mmCIF file of C-alpha atoms in Angstrom:
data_model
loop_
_atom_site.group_PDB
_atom_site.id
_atom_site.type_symbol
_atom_site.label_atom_id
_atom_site.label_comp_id
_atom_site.label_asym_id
_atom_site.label_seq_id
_atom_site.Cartn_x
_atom_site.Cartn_y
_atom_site.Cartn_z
ATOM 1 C CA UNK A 22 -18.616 -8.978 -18.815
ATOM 2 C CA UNK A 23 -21.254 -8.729 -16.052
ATOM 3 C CA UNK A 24 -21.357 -9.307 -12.443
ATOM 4 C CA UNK A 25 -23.602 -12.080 -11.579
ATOM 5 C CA UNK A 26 -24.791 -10.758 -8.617
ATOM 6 C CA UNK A 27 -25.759 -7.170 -9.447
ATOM 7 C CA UNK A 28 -25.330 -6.956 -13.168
ATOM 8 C CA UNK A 29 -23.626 -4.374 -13.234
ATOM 9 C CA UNK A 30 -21.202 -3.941 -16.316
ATOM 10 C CA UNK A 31 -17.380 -4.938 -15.098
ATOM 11 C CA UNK A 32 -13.702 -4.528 -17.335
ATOM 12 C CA UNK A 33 -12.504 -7.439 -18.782
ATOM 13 C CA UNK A 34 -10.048 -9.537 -16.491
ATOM 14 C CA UNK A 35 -11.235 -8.027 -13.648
ATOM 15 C CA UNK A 36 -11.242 -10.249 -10.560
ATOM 16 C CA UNK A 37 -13.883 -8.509 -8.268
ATOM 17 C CA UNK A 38 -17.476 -6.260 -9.027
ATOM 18 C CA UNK A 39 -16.166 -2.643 -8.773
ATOM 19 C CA UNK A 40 -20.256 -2.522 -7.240
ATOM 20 C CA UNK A 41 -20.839 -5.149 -4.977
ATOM 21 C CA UNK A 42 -17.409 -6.424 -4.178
ATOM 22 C CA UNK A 43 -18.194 -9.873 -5.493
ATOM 23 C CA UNK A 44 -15.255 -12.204 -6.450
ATOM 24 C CA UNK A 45 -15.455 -13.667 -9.969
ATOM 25 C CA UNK A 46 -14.453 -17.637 -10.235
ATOM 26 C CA UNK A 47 -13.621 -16.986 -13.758
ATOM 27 C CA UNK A 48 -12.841 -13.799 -15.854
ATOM 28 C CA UNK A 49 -12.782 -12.693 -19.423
ATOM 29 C CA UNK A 50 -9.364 -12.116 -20.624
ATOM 30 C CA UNK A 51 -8.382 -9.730 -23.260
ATOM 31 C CA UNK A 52 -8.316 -10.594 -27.307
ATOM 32 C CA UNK A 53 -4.581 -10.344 -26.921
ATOM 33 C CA UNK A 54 -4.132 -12.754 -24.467
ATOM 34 C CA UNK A 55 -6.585 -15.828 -25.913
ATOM 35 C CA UNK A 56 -3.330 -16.730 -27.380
ATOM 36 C CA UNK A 57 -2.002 -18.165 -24.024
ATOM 37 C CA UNK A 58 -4.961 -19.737 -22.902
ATOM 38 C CA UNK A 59 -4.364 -23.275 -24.309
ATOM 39 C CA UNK A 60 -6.558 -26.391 -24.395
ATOM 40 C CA UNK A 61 -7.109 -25.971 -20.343
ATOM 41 C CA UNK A 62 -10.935 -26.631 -18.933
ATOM 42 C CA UNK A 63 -12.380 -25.333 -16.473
ATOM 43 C CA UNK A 64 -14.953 -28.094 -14.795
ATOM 44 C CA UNK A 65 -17.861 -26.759 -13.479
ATOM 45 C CA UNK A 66 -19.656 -29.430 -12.066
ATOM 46 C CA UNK A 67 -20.889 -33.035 -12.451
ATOM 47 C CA UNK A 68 -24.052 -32.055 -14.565
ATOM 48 C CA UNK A 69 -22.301 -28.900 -16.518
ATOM 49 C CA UNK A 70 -19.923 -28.936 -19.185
ATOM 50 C CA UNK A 71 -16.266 -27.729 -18.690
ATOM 51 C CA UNK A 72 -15.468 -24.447 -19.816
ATOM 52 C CA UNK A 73 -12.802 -24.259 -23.078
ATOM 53 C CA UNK A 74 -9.327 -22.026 -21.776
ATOM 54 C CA UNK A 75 -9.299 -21.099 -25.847
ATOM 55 C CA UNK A 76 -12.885 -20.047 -25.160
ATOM 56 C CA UNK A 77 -11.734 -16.466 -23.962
ATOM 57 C CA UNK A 78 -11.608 -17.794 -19.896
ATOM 58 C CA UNK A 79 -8.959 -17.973 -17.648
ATOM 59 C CA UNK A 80 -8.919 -19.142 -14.146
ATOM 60 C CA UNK A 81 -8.180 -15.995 -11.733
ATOM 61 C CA UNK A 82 -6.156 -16.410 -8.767
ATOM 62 C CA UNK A 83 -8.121 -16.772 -5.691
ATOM 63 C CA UNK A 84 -8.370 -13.889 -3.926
ATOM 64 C CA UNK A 85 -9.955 -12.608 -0.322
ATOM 65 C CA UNK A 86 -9.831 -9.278 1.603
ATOM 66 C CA UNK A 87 -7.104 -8.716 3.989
ATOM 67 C CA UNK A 88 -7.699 -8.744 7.769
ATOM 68 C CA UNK A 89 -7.061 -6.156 10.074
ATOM 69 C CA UNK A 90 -4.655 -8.224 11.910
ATOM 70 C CA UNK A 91 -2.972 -9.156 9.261
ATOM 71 C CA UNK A 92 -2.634 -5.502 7.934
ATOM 72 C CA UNK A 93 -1.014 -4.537 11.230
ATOM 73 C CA UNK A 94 1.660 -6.883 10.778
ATOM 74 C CA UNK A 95 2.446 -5.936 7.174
ATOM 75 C CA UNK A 96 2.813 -2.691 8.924
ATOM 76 C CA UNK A 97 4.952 -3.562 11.517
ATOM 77 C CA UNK A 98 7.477 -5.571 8.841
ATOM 78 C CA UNK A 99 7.574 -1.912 6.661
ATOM 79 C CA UNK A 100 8.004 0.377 9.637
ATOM 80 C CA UNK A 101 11.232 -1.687 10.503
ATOM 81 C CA UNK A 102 12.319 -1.828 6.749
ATOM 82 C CA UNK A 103 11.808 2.520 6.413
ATOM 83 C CA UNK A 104 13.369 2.486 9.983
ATOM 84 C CA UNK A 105 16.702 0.841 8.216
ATOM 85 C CA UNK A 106 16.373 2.721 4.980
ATOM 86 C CA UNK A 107 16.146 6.145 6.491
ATOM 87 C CA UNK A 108 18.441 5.688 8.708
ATOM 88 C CA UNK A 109 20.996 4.412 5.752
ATOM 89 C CA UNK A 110 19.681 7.789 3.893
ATOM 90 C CA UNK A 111 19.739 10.138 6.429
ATOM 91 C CA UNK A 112 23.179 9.104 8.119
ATOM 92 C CA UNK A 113 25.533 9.864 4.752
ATOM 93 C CA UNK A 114 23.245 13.366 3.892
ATOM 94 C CA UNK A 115 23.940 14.635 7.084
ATOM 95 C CA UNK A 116 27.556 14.350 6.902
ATOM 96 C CA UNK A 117 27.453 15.230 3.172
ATOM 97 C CA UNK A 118 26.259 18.523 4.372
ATOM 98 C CA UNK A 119 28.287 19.551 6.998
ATOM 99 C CA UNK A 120 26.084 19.160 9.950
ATOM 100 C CA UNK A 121 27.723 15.777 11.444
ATOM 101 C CA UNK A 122 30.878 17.995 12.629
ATOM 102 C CA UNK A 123 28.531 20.908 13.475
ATOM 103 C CA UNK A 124 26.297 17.919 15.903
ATOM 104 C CA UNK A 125 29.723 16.766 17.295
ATOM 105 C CA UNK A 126 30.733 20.138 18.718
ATOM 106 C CA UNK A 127 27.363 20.333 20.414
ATOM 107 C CA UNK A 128 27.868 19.480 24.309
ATOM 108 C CA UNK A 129 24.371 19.042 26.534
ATOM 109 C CA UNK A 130 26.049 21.510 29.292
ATOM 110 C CA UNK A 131 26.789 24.363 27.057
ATOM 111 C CA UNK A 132 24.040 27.146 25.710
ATOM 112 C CA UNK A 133 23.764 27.446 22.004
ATOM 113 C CA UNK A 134 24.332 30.545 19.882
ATOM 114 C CA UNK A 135 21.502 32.094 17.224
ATOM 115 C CA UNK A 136 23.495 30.233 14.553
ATOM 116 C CA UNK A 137 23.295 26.947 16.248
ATOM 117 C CA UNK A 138 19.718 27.169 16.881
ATOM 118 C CA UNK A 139 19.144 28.110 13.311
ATOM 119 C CA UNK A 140 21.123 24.925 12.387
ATOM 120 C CA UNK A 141 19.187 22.744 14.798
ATOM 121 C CA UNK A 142 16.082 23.806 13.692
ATOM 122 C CA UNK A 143 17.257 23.583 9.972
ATOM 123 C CA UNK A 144 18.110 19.535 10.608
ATOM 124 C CA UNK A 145 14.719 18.979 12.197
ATOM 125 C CA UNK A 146 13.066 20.243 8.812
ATOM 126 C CA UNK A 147 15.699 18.315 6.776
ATOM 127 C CA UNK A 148 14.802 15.219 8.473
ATOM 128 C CA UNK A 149 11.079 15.681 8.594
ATOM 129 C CA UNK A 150 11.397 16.719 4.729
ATOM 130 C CA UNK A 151 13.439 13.638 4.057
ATOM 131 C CA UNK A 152 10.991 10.998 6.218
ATOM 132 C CA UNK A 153 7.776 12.624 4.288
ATOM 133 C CA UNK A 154 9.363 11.962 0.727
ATOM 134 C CA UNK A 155 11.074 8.400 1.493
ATOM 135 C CA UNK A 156 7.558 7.405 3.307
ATOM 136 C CA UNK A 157 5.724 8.810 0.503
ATOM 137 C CA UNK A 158 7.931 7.060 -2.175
ATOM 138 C CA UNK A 159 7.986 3.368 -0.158
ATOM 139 C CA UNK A 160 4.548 2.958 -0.626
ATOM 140 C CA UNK A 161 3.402 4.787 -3.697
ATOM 141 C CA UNK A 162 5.678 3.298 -5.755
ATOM 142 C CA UNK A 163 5.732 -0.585 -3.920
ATOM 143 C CA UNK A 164 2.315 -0.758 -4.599
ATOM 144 C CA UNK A 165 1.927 0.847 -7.762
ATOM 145 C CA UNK A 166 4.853 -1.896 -8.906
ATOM 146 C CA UNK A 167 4.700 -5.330 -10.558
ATOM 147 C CA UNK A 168 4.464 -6.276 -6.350
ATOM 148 C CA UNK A 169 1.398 -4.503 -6.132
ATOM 149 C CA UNK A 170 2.727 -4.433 -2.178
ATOM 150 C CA UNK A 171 5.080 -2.852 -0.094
ATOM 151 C CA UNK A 172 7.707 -5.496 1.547
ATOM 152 C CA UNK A 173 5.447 -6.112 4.680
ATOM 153 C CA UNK A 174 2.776 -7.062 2.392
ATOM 154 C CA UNK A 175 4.548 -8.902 -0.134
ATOM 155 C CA UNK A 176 6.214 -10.820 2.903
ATOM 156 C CA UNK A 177 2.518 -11.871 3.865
ATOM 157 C CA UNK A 178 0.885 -12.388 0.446
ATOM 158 C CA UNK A 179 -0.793 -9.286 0.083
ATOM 159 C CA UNK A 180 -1.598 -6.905 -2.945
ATOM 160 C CA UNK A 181 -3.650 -3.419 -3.094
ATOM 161 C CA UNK A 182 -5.635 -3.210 -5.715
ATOM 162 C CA UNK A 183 -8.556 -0.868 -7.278
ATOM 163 C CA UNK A 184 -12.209 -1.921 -6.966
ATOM 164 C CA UNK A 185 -11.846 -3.845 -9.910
ATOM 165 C CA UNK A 186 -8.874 -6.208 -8.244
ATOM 166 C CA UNK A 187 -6.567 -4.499 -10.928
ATOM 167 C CA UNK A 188 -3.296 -2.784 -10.277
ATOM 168 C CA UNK A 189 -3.469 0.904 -9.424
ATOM 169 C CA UNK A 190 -1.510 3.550 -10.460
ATOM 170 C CA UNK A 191 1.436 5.710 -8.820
ATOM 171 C CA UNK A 192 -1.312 8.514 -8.833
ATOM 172 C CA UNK A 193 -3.964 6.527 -7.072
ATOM 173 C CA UNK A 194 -1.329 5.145 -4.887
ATOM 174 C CA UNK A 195 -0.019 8.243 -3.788
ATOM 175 C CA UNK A 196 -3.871 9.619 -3.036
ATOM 176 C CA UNK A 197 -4.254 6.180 -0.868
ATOM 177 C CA UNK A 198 -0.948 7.032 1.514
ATOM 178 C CA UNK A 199 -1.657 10.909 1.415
ATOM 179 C CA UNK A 200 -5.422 9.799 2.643
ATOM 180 C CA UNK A 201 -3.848 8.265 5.637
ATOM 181 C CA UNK A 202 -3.677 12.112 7.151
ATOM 182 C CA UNK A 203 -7.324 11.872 6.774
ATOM 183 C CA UNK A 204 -7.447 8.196 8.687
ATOM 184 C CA UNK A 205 -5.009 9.734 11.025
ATOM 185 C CA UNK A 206 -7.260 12.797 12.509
ATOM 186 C CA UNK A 207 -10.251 10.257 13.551
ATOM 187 C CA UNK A 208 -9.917 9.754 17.072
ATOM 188 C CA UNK A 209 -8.796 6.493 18.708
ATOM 189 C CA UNK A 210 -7.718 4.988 15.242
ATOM 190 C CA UNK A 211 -10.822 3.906 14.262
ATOM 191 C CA UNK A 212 -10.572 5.250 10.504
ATOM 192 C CA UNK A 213 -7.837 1.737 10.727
ATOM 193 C CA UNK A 214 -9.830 -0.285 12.970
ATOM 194 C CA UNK A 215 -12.932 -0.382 10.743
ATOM 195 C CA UNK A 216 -10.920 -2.374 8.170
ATOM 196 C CA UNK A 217 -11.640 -5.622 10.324
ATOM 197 C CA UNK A 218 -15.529 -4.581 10.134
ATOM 198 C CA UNK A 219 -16.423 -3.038 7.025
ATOM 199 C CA UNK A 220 -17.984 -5.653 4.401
ATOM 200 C CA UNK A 221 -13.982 -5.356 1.922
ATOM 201 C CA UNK A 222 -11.798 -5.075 4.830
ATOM 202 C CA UNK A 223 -11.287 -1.289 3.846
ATOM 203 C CA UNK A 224 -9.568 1.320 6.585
ATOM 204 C CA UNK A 225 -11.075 4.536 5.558
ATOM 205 C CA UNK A 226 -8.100 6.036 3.129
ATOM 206 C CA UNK A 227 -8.765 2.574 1.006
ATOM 207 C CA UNK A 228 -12.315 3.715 0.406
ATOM 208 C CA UNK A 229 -11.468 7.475 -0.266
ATOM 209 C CA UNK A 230 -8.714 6.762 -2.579
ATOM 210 C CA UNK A 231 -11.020 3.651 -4.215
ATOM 211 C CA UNK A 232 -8.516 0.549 -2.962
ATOM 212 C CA UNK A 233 -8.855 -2.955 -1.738
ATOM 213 C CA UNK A 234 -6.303 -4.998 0.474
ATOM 214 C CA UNK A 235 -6.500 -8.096 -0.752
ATOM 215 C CA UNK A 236 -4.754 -11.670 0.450
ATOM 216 C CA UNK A 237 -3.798 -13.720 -2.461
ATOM 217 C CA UNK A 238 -3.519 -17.271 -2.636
ATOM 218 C CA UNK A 239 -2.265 -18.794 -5.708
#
């Protein structure tokens, strides 16, 4: 199919121009799926005639770019879930290894040994190790899933997407949280902030890794 706005050439079923961004009211669906598409219309308007479902057309679900504000609480909601699953994590593998009798011996007034500066430093690498993988696997697998959203997002009605509106992959997903380094090192946050200006509501690891943050209604 073709974008009506900029003709460019666009996969079938997708909901949005992978060029221009433009929303499609109505998308080809695959050969495989004509099946379901039953003896639904589509009306057009009061001069045009409706639009067969068996015809190869299904509605799409409406769909608009996510707001900044709205991103930020999504983020809030998953920074409280990770809080509670790391801590649920971390709490069991630290006594699992040892180091919860080790932490109780520890007094504030008393000077550690070598070994018990090894071990301290050894914990702060096990739990920044542990926080880089479960962060890492929240999101790149949430929103590589059937939810196409972490909880935060699903909990508001959001989904990422590619260009194309379409699901992305754990790869692509993994490039979009990994690109938040990247967001991270502009000052003042603006590589976030620009997702309430830019023209798809895109902070600037959704355009390096190709995403879109959409809100989905219906």
């Amino acid at each position: 199919m073709y974008c009506s706005k900029c003709g460019v050439s666009t996969a079938e079923g997708a909901a949005f121009c992978s060029n221009c961004g433009q929303a499609f009211a109505v998308a080809t669906m695959p050969p495989h799926s004509s099946a379901l598409a039953a003896s639904v219309a589509a009306p057009l308007g009061a001069s045009a005639a409706a639009i067969p479902a068996n015809a190869g057309y299904a509605v799409v679900p409406r769909a608009e770019y996510a707001g900044f504000w709205l991103r930020f609480l999504a983020l809030l909601i998953d920074n409280v879930v990770m809080g509670i699953g790391f801590v649920l994590i971390l709490i069991p593998l630290i006594f699992l290894t040892g180091l919860g009798g080790f932490l109780s011996q520890i007094h504030p007034d008393e000077e550690l040994n070598d070994a018990g500066i090894f071990v301290l430093i050894g914990l702060v690498f096990l739990v920044a190790t542990v926080s880089l993988v479960f962060t890492w696997l929240y999101h790149a697998l949430m929103e590589s899933s059937e939810w196409q959203a972490t909880v935060g997002k699903k909990a508001l009605g959001l989904v990422v997407t590619d260009m194309a509106g379409q699901r992305v992959s754990f790869a692509r997903s993994t490039g979009r949280h990994f690109g938040k380094i990247i967001t991270n090192m502009v000052p003042f946050f603006i590589g976030y902030i620009i997702a309430g200006f830019t023209a798809r509501k895109q902070a600037l690891h959704d355009m390096l890794a190709g995403c879109l943050v959409l809100r989905r209604n219906g």
